[in-house]
Coordinates of C-alpha atoms and ligand atoms in Angstrom, one line a residue:
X1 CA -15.4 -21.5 -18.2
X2 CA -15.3 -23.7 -14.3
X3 CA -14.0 -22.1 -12.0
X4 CA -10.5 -24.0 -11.1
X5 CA -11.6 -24.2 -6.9
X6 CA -9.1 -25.8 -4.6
X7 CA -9.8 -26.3 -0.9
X8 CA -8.2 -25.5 1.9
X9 CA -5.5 -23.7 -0.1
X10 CA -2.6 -21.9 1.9
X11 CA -2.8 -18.2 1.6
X12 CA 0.5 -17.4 4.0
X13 CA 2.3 -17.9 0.7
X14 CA 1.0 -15.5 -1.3
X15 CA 1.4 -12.9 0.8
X16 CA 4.7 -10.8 1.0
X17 CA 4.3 -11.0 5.2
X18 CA 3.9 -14.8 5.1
X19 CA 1.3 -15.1 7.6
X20 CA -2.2 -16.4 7.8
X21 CA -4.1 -19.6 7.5
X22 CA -5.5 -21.1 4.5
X23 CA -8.7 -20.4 2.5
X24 CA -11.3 -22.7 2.9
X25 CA -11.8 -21.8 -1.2
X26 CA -9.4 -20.6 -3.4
X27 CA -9.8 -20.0 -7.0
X28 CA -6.9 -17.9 -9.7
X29 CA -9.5 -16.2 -11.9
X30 CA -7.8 -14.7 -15.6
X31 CA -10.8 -13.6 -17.2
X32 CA -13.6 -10.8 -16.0
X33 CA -16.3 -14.1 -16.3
X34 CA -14.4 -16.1 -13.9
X35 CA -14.8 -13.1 -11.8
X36 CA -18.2 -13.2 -12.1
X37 CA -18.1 -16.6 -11.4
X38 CA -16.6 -16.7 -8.7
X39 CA -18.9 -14.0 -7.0
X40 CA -22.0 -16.1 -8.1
X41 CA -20.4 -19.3 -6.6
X42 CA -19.8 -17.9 -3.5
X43 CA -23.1 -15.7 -3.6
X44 CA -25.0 -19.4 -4.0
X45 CA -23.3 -20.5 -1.0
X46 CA -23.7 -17.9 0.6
X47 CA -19.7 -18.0 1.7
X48 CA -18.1 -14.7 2.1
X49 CA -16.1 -13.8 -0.4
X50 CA -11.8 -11.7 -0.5
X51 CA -10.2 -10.7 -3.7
X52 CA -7.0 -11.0 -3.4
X53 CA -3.8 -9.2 -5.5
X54 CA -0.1 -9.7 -4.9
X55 CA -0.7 -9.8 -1.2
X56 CA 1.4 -7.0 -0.2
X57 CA -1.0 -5.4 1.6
X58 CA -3.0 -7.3 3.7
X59 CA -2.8 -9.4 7.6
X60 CA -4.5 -12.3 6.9
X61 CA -5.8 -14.3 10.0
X62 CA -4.0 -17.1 11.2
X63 CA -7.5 -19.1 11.1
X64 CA -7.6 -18.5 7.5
X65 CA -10.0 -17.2 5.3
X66 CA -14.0 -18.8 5.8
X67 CA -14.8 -18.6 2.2
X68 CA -14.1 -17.9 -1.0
X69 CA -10.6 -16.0 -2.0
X70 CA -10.8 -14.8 -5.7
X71 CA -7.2 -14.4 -6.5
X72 CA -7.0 -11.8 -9.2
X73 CA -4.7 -12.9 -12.2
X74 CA -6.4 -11.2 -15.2
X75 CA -3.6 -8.9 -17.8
X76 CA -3.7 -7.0 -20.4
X77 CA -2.7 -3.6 -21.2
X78 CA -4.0 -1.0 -23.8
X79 CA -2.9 2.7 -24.6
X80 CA -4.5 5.3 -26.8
X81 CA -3.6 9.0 -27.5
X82 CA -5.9 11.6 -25.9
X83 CA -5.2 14.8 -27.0
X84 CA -1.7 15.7 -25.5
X85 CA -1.8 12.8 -23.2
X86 CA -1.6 9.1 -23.0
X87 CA -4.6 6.7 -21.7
X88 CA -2.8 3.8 -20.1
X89 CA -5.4 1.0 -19.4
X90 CA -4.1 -2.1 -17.9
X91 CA -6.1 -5.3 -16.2
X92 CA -5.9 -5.4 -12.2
X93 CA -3.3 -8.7 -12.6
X94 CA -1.4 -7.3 -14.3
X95 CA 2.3 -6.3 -11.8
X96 CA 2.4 -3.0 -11.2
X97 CA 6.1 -2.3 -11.3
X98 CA 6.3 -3.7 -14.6
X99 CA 3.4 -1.3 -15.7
X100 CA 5.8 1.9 -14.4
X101 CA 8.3 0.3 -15.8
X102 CA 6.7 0.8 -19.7
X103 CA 5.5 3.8 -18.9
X104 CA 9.1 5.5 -18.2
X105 CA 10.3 3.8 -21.0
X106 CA 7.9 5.2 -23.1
X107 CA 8.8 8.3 -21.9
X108 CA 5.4 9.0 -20.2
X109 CA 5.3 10.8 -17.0
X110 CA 3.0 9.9 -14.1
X111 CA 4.3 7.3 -12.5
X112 CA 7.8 7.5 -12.1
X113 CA 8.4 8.2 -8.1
X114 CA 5.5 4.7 -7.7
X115 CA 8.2 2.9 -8.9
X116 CA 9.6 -0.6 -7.0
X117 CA 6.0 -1.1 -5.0
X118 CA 5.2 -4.5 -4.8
X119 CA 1.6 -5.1 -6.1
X120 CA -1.0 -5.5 -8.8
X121 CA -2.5 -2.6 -10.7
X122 CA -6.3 -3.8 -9.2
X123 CA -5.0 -2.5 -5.4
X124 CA -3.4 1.0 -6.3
X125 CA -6.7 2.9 -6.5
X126 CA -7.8 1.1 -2.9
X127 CA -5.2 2.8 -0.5
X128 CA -4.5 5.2 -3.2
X129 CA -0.7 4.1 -3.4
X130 CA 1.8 7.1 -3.3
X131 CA 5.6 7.3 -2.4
X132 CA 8.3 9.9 -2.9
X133 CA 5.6 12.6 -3.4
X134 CA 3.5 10.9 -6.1
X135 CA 0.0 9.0 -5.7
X136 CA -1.4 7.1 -7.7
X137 CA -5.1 9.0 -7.3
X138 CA -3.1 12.6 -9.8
X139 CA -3.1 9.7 -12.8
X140 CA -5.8 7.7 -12.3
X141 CA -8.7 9.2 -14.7
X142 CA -11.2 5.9 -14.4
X143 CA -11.7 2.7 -12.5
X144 CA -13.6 -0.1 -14.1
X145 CA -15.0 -2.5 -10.7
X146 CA -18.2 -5.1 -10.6
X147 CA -20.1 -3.1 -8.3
X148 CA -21.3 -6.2 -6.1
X149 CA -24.4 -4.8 -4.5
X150 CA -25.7 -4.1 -8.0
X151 CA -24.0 -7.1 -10.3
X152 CA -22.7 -4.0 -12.9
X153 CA -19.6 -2.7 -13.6
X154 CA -19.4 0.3 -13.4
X155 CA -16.8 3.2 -14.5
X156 CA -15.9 5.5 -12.1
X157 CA -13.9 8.9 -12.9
X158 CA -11.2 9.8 -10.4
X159 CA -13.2 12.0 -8.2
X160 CA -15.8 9.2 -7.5
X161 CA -13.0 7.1 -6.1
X162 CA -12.6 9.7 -3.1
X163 CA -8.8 9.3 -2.8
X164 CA -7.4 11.1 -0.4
X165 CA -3.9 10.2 2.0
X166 CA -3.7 6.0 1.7
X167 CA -7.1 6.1 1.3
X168 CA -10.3 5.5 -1.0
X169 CA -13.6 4.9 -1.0
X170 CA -12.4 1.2 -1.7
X171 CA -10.7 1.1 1.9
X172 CA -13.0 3.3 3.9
X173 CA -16.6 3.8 3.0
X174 CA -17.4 0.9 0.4
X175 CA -15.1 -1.6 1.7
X176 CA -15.6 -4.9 0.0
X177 CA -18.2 -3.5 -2.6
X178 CA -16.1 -3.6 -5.8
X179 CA -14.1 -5.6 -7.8
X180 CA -11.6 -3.5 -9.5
X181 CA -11.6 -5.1 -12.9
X182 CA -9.1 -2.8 -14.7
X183 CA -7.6 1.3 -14.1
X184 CA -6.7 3.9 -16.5
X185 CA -4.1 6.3 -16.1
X186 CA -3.4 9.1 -18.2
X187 CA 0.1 10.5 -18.8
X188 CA 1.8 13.0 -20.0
X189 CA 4.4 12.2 -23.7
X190 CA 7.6 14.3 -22.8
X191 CA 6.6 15.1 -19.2
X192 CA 8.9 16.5 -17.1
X193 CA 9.3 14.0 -13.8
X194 CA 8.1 14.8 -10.5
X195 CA 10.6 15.7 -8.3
X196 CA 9.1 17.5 -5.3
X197 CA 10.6 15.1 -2.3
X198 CA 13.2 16.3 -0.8
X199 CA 15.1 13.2 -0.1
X200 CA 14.5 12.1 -3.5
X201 CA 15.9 15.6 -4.9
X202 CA 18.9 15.5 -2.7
X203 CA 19.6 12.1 -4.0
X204 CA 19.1 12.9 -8.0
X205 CA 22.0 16.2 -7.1
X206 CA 24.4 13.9 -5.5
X207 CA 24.2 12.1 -8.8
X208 CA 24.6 15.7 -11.1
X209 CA 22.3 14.5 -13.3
X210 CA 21.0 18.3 -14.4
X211 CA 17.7 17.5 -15.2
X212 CA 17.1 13.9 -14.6
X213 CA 15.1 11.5 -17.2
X214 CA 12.3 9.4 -16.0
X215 CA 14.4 6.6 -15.9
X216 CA 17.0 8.1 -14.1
X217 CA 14.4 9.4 -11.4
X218 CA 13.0 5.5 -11.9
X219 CA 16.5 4.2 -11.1
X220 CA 17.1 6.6 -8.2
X221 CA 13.7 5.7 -6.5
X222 CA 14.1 2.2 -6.6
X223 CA 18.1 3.0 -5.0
X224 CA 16.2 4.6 -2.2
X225 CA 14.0 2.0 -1.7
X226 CA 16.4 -0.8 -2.0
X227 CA 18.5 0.9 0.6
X228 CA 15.0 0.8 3.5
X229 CA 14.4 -3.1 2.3
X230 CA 11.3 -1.1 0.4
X231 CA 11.9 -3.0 -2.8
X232 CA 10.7 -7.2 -3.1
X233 CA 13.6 -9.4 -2.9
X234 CA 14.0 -12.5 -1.9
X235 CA 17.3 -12.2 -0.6
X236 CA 16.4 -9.4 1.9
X237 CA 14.9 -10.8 5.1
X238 CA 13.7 -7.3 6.4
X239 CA 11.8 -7.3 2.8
X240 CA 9.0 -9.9 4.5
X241 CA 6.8 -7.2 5.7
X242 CA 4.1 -5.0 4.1
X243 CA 5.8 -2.1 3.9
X244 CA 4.9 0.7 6.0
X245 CA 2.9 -0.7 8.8
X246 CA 1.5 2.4 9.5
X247 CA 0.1 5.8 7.7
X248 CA 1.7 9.2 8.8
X249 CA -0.5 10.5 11.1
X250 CA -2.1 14.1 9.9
X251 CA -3.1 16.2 12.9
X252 CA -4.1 20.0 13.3
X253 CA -1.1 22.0 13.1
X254 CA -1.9 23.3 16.8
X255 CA -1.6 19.3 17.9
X256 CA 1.9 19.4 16.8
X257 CA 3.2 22.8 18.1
X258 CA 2.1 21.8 21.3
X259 CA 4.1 18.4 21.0
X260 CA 7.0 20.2 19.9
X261 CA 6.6 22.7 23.2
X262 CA 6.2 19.5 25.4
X263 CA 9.0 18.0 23.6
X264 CA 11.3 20.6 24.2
X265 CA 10.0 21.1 27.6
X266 CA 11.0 18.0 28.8
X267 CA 14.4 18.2 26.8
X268 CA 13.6 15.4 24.0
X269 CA 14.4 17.4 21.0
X270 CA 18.3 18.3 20.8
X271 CA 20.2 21.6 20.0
X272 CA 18.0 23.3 16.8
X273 CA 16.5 20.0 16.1
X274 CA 12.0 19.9 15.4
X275 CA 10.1 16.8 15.3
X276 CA 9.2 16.3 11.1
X277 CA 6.5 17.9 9.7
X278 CA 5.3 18.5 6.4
X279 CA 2.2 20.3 5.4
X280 CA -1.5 18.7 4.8
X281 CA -3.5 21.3 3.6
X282 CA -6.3 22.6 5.7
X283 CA -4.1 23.8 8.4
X284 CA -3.2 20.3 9.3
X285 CA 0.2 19.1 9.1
X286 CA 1.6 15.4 8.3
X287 CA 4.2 13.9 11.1
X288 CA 6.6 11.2 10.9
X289 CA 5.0 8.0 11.9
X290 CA 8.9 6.6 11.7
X291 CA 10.2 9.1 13.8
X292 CA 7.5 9.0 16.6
X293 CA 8.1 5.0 16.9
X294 CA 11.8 5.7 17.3
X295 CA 11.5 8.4 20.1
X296 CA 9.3 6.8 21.7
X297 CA 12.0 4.1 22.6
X298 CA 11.6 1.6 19.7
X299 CA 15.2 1.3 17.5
X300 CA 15.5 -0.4 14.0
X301 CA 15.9 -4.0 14.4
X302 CA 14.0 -4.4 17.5
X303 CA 12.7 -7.9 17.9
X304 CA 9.9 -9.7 19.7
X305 CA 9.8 -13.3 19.2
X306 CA 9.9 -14.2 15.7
X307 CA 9.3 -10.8 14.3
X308 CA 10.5 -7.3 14.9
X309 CA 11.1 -4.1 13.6
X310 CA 13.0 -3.9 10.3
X311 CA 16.8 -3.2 10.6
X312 CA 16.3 -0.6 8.1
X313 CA 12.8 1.5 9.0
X314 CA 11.0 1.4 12.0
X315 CA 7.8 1.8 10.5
X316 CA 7.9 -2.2 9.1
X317 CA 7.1 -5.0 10.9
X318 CA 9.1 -8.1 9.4
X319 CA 8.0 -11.8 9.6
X320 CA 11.7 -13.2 11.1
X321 CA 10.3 -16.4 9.9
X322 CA 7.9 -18.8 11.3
X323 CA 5.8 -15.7 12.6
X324 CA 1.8 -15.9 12.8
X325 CA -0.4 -13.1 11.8
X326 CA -0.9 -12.7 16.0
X327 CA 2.7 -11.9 16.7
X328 CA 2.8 -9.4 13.6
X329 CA -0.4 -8.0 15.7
X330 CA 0.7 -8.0 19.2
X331 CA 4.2 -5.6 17.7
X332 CA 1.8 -3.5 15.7
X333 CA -0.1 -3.1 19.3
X334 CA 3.2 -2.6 21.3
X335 CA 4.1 0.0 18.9
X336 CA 1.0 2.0 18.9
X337 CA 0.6 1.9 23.0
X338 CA 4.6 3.2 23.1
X339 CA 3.7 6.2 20.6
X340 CA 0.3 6.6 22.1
X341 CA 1.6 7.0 25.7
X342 CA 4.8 8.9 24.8
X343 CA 3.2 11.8 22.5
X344 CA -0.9 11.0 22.5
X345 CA -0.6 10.3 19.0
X346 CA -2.6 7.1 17.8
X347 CA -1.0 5.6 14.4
X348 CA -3.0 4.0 12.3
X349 CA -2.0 0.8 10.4
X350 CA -2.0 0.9 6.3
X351 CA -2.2 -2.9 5.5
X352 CA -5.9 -4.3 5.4
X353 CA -6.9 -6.5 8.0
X354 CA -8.7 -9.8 7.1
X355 CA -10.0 -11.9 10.1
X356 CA -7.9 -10.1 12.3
X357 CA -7.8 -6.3 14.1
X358 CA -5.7 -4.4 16.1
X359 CA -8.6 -4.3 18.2
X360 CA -8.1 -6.2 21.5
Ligands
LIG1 C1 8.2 -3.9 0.6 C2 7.0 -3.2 0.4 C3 7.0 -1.8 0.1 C4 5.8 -1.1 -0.1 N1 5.8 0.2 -0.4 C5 4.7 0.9 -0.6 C6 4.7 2.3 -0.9 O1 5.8 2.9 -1.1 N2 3.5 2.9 -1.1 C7 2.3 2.3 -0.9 O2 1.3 3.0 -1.1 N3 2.3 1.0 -0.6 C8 3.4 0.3 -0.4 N4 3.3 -1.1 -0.1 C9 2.0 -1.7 0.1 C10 1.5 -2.5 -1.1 O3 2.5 -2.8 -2.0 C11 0.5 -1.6 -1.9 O4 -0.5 -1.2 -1.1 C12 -0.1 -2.4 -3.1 O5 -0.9 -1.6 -3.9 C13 -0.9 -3.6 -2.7 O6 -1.1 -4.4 -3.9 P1 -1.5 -5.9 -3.8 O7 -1.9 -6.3 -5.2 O8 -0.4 -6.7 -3.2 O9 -2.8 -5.9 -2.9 P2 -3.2 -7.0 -1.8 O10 -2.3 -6.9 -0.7 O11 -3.4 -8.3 -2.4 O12 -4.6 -6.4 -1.4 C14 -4.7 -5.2 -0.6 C15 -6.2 -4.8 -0.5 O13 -6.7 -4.4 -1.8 C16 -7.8 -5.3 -2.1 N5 -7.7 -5.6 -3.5 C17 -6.6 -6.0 -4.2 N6 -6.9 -6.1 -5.5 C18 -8.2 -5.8 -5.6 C19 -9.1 -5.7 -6.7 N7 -8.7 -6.0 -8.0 N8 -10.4 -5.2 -6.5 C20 -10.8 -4.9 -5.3 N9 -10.0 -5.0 -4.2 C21 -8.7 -5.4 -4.4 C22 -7.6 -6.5 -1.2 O14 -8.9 -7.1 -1.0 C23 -7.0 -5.9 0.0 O15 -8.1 -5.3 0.8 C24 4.5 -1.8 0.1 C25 4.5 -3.2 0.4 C26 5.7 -3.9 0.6 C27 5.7 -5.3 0.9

């Protein structure tokens, strides 16, 4: 099958921010040989080479990209019983929403609270996606990817994928070495849902539900969501973002005392109230990222130029239209030097970077 390669094609589209230049090659690939393909086109050129999902995730240089972008568009999606559980295998094009969205109505449990995140299946392994007290890395059991330092694909089990907090090897350590051909997930028939959020179980008792469904627990995530512009709609101008623009930062529980003592030193923190905090394991505790950005001056809806903070969570950074990728980067800079000088926390950003940093 030839590759279908356009020139100079214009990414800013296809990504949910709406920023960045075009790619001087573009090519849609459906099938795991126009994957290979495409890697062997690009490798014979010696061009470097993105794979690209929904686009919901990445900061994609206003100069565009220098070679090839593989834009991943292959579906399908198999199940098979095994033992009590379910094996969910789907192809990284296929949407992942619509993927949760079988799943509960199957009645399979797993996925429920990753319900309403933009995306294709092929990303959730690489930052590990998680929301509402579910990740993505408790379900996955295998990830197929062409390993592109050895030309095989190879099959790796959950613990080989290193997730940890919006993270995997995919992000981190081998950055750019695999092509995540398809995930399995296994579920659970019957499952009981995961409700261990508090804002999500506040939400589900407002409703009386007793003990919710998946659906209804599907239906109330997606409620929350919709109500922080955390949902894809086209309607929603604070939706043009990627989500949170930054992780949560995790620091040793004696970091945060002391920044609660400093805090309400200096009279911050009002009558009874503590800076969030939620525990990390290994004596480590996770703050709000949200909460640091606000107290350190910057309010929902706070603009600069054409984009700004969403109206609904501080921790977006919306396109206001007409943005570049180095105005969504200057904000993201501001924001990190206000939270940085205010409480010597440095936040990291969550979307991927391409032809662009953070760094000045
Ligand atoms: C409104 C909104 C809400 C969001 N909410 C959440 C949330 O609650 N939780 C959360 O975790 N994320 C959230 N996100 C971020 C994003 O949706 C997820 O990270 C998602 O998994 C990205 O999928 P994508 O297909 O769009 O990836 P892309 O943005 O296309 O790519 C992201 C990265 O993954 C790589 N990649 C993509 N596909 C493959 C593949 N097949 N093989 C190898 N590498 C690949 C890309 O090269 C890039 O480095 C949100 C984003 C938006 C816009």
């Amino acid at each position: 099958m030839a590759l279908d390669l356009r020139e100079q094609f214009p990414l800013a589209p296809l990504s949910t921010l709406g920023v960045g230049g075009p790619a001087r090659y573009y090519a849609r690939v459906t099938s795991e040989d126009a994957v290979r393909e495409g890697v062997a086109w690009a490798r014979a050129r010696d061009l470097p080479l993105f794979v690209l999902g929904g686009g919901s995730n990445v900061v994609l240089s206003d100069e565009g990209h220098p070679g090839l972008v593989l834009h991943l568009a292959t579906r399908g999606i198999a199940s098979r019983p095994a033992g009590d559980a379910v094996e969910l295998t789907a192809e990284a094009g296929e949407p992942w929403d619509d993927l949760v969205a079988g799943a509960v109505a199957q009645g399979w449990a797993g996925l429920e609270c990753l319900s309403g995140i933009p995306g294709l299946v092929g990303a959730t392994p690489i930052q590990n996606v998680g929301a509402y007290g579910q990740e993505v890395g408790e379900t996955v059991s295998s990830v197929e990817a062409l390993d592109l330092q050895t030309g095989r694909v190879e099959r790796l089990t959950s613990a080989q994928c290193g997730f940890a907090y919006r993270d995997s090897r995919f992000k981190s350590a081998d950055k750019g070495r695999f092509i995540v051909l398809r995930v399995t997930y296994v579920l659970r028939p019957g499952g009981p849902p995961a409700v261990r959020y508090a804002e999500l179980a506040r939400s589900l008792e407002e409703r009386a539900l007793g003990a919710p469904s998946l659906a209804q627990v599907r239906e109330t995530v997606i409620g929350l969501r919709r109500r922080k512009s955390m949902v894809l709609d086209p309607d929603d101008p604070n939706a043009r973002s990627v989500g949170s623009f930054f992780t949560n930062p995790i620091v040793p529980a004696a970091v945060a005392d002391d920044l609660e003592a400093a805090l309400r030193r200096d009279g911050v923190l009002g009558e009874g109230e503590r800076p969030p905090r939620f525990p990390a394991g290994d004596g480590r505790v996770k703050l709000s990222a949200a909460w640091l950005i606000e107290r350190s001056g910057l309010a929902k809806g706070y603009q600069r130029g054409k984009v700004g903070l969403s109206s609904r969570h501080t921790l977006a950074i919306v396109n206001r239209g007409g943005a570049a990728a180095s105005d969504v980067v200057a904000l993201a800079r501001e924001v990190r030097a206000r939270v940085q000088d205010r409480f010597g926390v440095t936040l990291v950003p969550e979307p991927v970077f391409v032809g662009v940093s953070m760094e000045l």
